[in-house]
PDB file of C-alpha atoms in Angstrom:
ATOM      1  CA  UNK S   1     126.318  45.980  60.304  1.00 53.00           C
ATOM      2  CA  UNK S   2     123.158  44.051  59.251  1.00 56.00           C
ATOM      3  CA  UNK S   3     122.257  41.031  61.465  1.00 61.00           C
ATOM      4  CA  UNK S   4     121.129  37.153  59.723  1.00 63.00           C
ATOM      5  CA  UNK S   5     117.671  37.982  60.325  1.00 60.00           C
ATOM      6  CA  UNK S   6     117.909  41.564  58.368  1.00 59.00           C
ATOM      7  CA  UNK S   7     119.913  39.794  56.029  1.00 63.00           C
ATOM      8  CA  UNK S   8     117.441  36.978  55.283  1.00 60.00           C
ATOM      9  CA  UNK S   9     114.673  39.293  55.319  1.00 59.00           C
ATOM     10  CA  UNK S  10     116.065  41.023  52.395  1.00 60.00           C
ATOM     11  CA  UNK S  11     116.796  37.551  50.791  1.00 67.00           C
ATOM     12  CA  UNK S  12     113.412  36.862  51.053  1.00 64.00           C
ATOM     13  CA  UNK S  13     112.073  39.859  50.227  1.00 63.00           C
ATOM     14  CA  UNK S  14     113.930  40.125  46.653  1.00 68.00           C
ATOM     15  CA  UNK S  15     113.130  36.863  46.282  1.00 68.00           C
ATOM     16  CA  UNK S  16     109.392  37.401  46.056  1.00 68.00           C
ATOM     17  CA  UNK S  17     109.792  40.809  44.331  1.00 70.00           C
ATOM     18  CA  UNK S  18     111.393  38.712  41.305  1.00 72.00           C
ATOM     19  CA  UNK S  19     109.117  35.764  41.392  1.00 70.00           C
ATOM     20  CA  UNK S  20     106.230  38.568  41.316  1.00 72.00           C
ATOM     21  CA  UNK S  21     107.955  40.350  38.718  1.00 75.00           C
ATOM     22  CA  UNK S  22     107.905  37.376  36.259  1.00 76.00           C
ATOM     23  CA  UNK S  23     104.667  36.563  37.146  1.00 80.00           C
ATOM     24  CA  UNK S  24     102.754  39.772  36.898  1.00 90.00           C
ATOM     25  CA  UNK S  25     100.052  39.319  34.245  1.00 93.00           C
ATOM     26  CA  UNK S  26     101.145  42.796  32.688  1.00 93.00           C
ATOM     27  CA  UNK S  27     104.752  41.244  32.076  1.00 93.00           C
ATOM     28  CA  UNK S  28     103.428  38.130  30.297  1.00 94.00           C
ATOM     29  CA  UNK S  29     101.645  40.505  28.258  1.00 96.00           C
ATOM     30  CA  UNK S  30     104.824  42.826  27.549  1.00 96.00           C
ATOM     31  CA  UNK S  31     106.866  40.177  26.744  1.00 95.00           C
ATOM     32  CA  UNK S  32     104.456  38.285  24.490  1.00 97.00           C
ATOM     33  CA  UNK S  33     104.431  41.286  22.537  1.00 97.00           C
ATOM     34  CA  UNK S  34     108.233  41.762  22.617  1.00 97.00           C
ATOM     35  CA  UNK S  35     108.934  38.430  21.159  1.00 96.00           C
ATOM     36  CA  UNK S  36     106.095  38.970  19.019  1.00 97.00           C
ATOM     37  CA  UNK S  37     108.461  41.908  17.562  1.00 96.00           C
ATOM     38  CA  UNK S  38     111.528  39.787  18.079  1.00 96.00           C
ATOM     39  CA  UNK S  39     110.156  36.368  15.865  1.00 96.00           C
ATOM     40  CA  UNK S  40     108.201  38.955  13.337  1.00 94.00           C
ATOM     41  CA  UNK S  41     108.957  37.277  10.252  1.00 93.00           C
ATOM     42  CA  UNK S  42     108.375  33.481  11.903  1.00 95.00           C
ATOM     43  CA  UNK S  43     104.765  31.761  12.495  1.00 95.00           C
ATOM     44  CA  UNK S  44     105.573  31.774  16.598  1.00 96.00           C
ATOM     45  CA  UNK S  45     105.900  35.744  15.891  1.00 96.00           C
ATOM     46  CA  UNK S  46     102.006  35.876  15.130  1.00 96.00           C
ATOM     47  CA  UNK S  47     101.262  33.466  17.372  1.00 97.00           C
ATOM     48  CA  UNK S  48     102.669  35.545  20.334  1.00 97.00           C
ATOM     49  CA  UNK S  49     101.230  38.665  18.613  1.00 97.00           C
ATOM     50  CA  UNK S  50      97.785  36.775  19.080  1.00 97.00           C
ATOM     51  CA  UNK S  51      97.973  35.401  22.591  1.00 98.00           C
ATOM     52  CA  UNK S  52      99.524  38.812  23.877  1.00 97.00           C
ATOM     53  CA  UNK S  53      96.504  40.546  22.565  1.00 97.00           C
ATOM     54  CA  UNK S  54      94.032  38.123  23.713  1.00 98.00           C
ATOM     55  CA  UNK S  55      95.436  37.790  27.245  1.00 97.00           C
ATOM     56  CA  UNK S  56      95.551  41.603  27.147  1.00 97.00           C
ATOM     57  CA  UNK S  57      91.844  41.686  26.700  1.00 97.00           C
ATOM     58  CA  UNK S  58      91.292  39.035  29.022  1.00 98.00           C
ATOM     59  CA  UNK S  59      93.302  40.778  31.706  1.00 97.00           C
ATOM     60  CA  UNK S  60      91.423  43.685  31.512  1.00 97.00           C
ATOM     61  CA  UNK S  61      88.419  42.817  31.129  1.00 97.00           C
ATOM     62  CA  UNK S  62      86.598  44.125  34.295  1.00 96.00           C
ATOM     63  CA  UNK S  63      83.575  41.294  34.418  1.00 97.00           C
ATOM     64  CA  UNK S  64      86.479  38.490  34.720  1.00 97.00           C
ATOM     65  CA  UNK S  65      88.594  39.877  37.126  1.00 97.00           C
ATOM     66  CA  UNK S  66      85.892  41.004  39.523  1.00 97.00           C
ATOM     67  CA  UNK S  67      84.469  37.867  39.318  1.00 97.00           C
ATOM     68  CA  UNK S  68      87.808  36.170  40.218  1.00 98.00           C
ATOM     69  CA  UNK S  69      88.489  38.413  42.930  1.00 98.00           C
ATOM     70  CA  UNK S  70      84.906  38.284  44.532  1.00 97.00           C
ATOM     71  CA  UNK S  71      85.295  34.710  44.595  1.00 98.00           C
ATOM     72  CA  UNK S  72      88.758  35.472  46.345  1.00 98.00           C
ATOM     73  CA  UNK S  73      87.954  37.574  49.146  1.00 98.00           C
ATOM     74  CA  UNK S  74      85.974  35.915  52.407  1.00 97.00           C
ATOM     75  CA  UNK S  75      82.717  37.641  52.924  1.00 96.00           C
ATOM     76  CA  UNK S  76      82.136  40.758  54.879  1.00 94.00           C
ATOM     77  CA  UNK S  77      80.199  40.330  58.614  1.00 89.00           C
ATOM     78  CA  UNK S  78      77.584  43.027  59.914  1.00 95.00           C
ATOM     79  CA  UNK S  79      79.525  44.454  63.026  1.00 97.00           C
ATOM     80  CA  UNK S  80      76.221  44.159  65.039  1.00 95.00           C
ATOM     81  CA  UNK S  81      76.423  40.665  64.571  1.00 96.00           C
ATOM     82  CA  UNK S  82      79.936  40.691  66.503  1.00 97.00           C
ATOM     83  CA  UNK S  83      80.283  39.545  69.709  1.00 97.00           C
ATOM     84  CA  UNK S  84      82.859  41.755  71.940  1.00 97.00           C
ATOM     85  CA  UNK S  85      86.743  41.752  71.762  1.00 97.00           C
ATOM     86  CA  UNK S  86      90.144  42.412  74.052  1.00 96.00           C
ATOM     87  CA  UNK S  87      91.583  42.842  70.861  1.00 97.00           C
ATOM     88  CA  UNK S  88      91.681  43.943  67.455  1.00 98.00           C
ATOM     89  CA  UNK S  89      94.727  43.237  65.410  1.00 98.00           C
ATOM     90  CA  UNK S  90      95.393  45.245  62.558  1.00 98.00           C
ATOM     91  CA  UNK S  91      97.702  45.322  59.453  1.00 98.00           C
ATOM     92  CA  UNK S  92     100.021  47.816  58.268  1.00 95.00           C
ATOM     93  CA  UNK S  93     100.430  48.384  54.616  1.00 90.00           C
ATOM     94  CA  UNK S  94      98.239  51.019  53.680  1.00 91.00           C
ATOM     95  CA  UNK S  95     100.319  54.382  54.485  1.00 88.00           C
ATOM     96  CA  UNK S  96     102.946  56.136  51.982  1.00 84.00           C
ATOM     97  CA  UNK S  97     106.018  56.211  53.460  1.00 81.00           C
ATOM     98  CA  UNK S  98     107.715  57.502  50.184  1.00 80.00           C
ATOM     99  CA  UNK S  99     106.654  60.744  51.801  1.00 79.00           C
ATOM    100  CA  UNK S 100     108.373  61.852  54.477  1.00 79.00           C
ATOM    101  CA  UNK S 101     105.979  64.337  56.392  1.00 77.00           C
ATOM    102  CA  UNK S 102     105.806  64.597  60.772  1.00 77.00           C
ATOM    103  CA  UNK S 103     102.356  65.895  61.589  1.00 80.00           C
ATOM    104  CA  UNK S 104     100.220  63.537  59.147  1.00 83.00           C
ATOM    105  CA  UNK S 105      99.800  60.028  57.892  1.00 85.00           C
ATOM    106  CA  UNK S 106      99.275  60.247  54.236  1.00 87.00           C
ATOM    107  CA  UNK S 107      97.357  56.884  53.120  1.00 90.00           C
ATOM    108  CA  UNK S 108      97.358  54.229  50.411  1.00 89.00           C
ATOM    109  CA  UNK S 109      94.721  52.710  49.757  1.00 90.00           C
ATOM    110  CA  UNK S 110      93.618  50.438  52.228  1.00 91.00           C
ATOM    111  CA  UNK S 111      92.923  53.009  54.589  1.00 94.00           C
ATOM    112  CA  UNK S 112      89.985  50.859  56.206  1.00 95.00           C
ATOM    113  CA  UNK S 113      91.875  49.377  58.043  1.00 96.00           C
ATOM    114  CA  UNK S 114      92.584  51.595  60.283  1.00 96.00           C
ATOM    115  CA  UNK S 115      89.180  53.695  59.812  1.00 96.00           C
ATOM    116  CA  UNK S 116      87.057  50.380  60.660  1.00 97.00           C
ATOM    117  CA  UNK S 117      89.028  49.487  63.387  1.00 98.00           C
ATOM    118  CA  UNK S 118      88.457  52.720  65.142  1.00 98.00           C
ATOM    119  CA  UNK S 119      84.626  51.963  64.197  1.00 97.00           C
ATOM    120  CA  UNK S 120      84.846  48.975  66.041  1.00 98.00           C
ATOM    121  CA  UNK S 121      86.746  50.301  69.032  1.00 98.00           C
ATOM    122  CA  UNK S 122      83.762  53.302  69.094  1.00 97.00           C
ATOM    123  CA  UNK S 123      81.137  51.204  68.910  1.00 97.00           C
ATOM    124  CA  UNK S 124      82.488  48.683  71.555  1.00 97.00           C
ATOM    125  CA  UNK S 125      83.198  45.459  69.865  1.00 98.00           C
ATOM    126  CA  UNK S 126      87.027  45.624  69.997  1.00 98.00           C
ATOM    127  CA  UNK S 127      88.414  47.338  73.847  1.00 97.00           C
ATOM    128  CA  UNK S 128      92.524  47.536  72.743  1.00 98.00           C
ATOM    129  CA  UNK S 129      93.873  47.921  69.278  1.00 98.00           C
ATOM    130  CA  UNK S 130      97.304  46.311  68.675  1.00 98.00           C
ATOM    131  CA  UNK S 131      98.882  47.889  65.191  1.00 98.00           C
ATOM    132  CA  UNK S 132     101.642  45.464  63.988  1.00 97.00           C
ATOM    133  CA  UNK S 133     104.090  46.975  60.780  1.00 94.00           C
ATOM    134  CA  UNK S 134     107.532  48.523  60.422  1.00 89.00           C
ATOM    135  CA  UNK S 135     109.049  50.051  57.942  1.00 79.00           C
ATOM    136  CA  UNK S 136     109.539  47.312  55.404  1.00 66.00           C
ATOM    137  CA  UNK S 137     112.957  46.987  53.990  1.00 61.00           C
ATOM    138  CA  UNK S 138     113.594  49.857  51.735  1.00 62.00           C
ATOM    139  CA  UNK S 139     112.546  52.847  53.895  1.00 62.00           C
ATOM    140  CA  UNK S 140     113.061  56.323  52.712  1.00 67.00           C
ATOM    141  CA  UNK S 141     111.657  58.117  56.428  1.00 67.00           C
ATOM    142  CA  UNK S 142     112.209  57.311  60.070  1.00 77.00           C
ATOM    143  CA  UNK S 143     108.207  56.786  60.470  1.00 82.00           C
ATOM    144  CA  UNK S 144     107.085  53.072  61.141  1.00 89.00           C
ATOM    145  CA  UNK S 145     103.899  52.615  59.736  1.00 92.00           C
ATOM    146  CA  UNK S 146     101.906  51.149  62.682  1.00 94.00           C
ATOM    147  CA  UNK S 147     103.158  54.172  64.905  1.00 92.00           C
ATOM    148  CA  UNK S 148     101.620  56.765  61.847  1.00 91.00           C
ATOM    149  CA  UNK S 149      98.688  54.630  62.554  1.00 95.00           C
ATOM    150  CA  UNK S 150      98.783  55.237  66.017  1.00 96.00           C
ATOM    151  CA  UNK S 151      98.951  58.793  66.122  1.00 93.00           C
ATOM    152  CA  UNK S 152      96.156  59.207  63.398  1.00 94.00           C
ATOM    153  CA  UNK S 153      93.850  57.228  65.754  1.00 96.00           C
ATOM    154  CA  UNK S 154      94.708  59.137  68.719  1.00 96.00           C
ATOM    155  CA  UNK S 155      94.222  62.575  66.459  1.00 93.00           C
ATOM    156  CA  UNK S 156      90.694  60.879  65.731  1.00 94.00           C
ATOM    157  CA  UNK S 157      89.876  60.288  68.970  1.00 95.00           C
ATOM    158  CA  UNK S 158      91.371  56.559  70.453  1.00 97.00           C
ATOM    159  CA  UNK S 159      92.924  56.869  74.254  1.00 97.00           C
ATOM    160  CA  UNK S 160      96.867  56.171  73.650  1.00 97.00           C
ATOM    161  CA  UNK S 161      96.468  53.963  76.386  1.00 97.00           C
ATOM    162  CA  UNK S 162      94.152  51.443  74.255  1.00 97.00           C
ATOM    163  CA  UNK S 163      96.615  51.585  71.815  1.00 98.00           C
ATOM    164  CA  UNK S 164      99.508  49.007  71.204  1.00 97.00           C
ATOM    165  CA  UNK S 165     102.725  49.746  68.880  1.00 97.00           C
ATOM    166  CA  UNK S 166     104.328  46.465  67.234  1.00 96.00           C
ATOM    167  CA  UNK S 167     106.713  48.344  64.798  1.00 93.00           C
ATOM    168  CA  UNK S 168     109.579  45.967  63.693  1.00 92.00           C
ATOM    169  CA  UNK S 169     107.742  43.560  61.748  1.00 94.00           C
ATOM    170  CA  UNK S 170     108.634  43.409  57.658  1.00 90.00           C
ATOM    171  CA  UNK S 171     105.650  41.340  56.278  1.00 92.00           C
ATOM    172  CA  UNK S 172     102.953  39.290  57.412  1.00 95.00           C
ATOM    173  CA  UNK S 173     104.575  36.249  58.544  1.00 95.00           C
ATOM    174  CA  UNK S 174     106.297  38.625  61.471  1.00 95.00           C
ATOM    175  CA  UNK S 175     103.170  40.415  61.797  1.00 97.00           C
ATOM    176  CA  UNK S 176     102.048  37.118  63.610  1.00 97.00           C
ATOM    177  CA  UNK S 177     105.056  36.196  65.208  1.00 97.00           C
ATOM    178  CA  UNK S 178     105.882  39.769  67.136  1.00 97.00           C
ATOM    179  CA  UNK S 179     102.352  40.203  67.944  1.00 97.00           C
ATOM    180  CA  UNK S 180     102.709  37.079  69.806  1.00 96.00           C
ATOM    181  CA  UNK S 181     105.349  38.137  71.465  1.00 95.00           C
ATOM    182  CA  UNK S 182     103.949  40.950  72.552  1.00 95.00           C
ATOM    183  CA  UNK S 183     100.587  39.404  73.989  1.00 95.00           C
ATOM    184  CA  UNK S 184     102.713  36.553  75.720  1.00 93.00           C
ATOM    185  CA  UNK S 185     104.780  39.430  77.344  1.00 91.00           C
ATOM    186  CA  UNK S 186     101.505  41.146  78.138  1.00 90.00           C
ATOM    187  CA  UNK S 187      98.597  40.630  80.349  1.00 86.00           C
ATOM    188  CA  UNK S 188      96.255  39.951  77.406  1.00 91.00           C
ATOM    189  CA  UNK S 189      95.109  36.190  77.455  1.00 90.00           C
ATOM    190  CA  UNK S 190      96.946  34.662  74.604  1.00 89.00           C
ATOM    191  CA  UNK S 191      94.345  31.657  74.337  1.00 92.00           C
ATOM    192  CA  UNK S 192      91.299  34.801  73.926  1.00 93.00           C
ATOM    193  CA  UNK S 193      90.302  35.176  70.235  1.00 95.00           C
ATOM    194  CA  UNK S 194      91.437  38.349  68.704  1.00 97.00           C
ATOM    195  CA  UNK S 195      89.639  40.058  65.839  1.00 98.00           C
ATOM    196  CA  UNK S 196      92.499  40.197  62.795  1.00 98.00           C
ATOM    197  CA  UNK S 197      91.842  43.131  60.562  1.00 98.00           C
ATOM    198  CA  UNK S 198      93.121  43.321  56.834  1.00 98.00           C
ATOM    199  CA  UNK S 199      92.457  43.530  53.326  1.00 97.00           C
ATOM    200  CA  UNK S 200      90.158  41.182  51.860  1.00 98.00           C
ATOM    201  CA  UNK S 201      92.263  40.107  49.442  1.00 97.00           C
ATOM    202  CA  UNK S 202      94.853  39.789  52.343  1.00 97.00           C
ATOM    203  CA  UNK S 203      93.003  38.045  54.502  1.00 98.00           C
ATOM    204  CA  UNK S 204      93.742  34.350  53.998  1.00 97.00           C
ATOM    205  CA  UNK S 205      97.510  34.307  53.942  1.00 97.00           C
ATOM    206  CA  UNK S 206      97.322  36.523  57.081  1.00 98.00           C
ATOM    207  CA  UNK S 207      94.619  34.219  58.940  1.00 98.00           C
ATOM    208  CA  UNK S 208      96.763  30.955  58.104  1.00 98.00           C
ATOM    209  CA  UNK S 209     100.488  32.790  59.610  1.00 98.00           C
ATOM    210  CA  UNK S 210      98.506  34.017  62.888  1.00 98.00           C
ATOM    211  CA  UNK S 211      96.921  30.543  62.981  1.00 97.00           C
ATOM    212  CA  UNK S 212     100.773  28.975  62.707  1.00 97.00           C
ATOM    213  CA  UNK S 213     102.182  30.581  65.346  1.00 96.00           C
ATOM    214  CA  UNK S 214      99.290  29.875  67.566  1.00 95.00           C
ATOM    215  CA  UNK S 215      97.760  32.501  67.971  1.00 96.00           C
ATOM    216  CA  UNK S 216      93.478  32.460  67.715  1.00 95.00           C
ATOM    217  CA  UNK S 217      91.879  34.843  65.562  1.00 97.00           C
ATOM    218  CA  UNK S 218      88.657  35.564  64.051  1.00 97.00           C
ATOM    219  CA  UNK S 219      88.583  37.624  60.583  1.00 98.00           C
ATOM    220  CA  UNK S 220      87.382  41.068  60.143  1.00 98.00           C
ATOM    221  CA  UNK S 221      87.859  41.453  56.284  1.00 98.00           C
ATOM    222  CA  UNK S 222      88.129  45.587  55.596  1.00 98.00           C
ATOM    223  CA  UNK S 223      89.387  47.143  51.790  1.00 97.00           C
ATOM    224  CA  UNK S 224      87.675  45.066  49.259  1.00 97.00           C
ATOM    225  CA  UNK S 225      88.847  45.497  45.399  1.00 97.00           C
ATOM    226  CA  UNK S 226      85.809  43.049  44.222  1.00 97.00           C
ATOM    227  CA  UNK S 227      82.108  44.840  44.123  1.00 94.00           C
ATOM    228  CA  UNK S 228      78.931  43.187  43.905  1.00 94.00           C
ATOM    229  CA  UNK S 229      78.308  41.158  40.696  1.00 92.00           C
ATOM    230  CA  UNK S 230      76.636  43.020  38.390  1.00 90.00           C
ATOM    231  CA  UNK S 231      76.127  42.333  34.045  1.00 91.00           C
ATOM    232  CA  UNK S 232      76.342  45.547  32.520  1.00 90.00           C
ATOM    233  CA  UNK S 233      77.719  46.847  28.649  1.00 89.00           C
ATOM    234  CA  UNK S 234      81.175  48.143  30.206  1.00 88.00           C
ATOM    235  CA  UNK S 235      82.009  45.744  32.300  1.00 89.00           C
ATOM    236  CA  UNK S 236      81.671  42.841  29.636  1.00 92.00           C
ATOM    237  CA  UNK S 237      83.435  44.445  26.665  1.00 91.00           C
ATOM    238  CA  UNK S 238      84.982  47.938  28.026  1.00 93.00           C
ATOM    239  CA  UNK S 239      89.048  47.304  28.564  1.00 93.00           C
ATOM    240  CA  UNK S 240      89.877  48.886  31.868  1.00 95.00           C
ATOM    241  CA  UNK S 241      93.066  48.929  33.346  1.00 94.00           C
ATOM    242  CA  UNK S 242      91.582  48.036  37.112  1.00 95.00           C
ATOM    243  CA  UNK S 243      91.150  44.742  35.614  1.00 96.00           C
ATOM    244  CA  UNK S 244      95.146  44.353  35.912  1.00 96.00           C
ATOM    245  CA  UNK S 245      95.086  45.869  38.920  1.00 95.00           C
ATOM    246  CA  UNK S 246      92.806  43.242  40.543  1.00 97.00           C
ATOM    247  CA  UNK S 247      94.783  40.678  38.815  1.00 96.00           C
ATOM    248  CA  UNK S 248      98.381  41.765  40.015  1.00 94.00           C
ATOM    249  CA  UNK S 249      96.715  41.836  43.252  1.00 95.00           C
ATOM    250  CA  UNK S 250      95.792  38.144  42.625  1.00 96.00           C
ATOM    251  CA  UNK S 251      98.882  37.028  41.523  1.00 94.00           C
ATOM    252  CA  UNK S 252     101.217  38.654  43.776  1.00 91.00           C
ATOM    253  CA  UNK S 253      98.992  36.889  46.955  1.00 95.00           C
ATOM    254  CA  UNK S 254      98.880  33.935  45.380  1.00 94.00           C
ATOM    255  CA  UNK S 255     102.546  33.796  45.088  1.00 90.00           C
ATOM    256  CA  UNK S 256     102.714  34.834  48.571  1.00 91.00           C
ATOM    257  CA  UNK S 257     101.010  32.264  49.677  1.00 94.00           C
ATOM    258  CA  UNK S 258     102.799  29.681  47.303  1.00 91.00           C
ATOM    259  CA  UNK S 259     106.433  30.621  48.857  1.00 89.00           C
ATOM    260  CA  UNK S 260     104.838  31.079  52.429  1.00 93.00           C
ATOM    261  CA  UNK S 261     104.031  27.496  52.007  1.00 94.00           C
ATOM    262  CA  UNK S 262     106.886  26.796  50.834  1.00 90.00           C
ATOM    263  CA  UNK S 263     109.227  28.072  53.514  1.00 90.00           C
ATOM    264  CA  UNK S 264     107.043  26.767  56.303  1.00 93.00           C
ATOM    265  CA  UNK S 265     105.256  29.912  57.293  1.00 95.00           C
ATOM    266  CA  UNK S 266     101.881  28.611  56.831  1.00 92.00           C
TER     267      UNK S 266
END
């Protein structure tokens, strides 16, 4: 029998899906062209044929959207420049867990951030590392993703004992609140900073639900779509479907963040 929470976190999960859904640049631009098709024989039809097209080209365009999505993401930090953590907090998200396998995590992209967190923890500027993720709400395996994550690091070389397992929460909103949990069970300080670790693009609706439940944090921004900025002959006028890519990414946080603020969570 599923319990309120599990039932409102499947509310609010399909909830978001749809509102993405709609949203999604790529489904403007399908359904511009479909009533394009629809009102062929009416001035709106070519009108819709037109914007479709141009907001195809816009879409993909590789110049605008890495532009947009360098603007997005908060600027990297040299890790020598870091002063020394208890802590490092890192995101799930990254592993596939349509693919059901017992001695290996396969990865997403994404992957740094568990590979940079273990670069911190060898190189001393983070002592624990507390991996907070579940198995979201449609899971096809019995794997959590922040205990994959866990054994990967051990395989690479992390003591289990530096190692902390939060793996019930379903997005970001309980990353913050079980971790928490966990620290104010614990013997970790919870007024320390802790060093948050996620995707770039990630990064600010995750900084603003760890700072609502209280807990401090300083970024460590990891898995950057946008690349230096940089006028070349492809990038202006080549089509490239990355371009939607960076924007779905866009949209779907921004929506994210949008209903987040909406339901209080930030």
């Amino acid at each position: 029998m599923k319990t309120p929470r599990r039932i409102y976190n499947h509310m609010f999960f399909y909830l978001a899906q749809f509102l993405t859904f709609l949203a999604m640049p790529l489904t403007i631009v399908i359904s511009l062209f479909i009533l394009a098709y629809i009102l062929r024989k009416k001035k709106l039809g070519k009108t819709c044929l037109i914007l479709g097209i141009s907001l195809m080209l816009f879409f993909s365009n590789q110049f605008i959207s890495n532009a947009v999505m360098n603007a997005w993401e908060p600027d990297f930090e040299l890790i020598a420049d870091l002063p020394e953590y208890e802590l490092g907090i890192v995101l799930t998200g990254v592993t596939n867990l349509d693919k059901t396998v017992n001695d290996r995590t396969f990865f997403n992209k994404g992957a740094d951030r568990a590979t940079q967190a273990m670069q911190l923890y060898k190189l001393g500027k983070i002592k624990h590392i507390l991996i907070t993720g579940g198995q979201g709400l449609n899971p096809t395996n019995p794997n959590t993703e922040a205990q994959l994550l866990a054994d990967f690091m051990i395989i690479a070389g992390v003591p289990a004992e530096d190692i902390i397992v939060e793996n019930k929460a379903v997005n970001t909103r309980q990353n913050a609140l079980f971790t928490k949990e966990m620290l104010t069970d614990s013997d970790f300080d919870i007024e320390n900073d802790n060093l948050l670790i996620t995707s770039a693009f990630h990064m600010n609706r995750a900084k603003a639900c760890f700072d609502k439940v209280g807990l401090k944090t300083k970024i460590f921004p990891v898995d950057y779509y946008s690349h230096d900025m940089k006028v070349t002959f492809k990038s202006l006028f080549t089509p490239a479907p990355e371009g939607f890519i960076i924007w779905h990414k866009l949209f779907k946080e921004w929506i994210g963040l949008t209903v987040y603020k909406l339901v209080g969570y930030i």
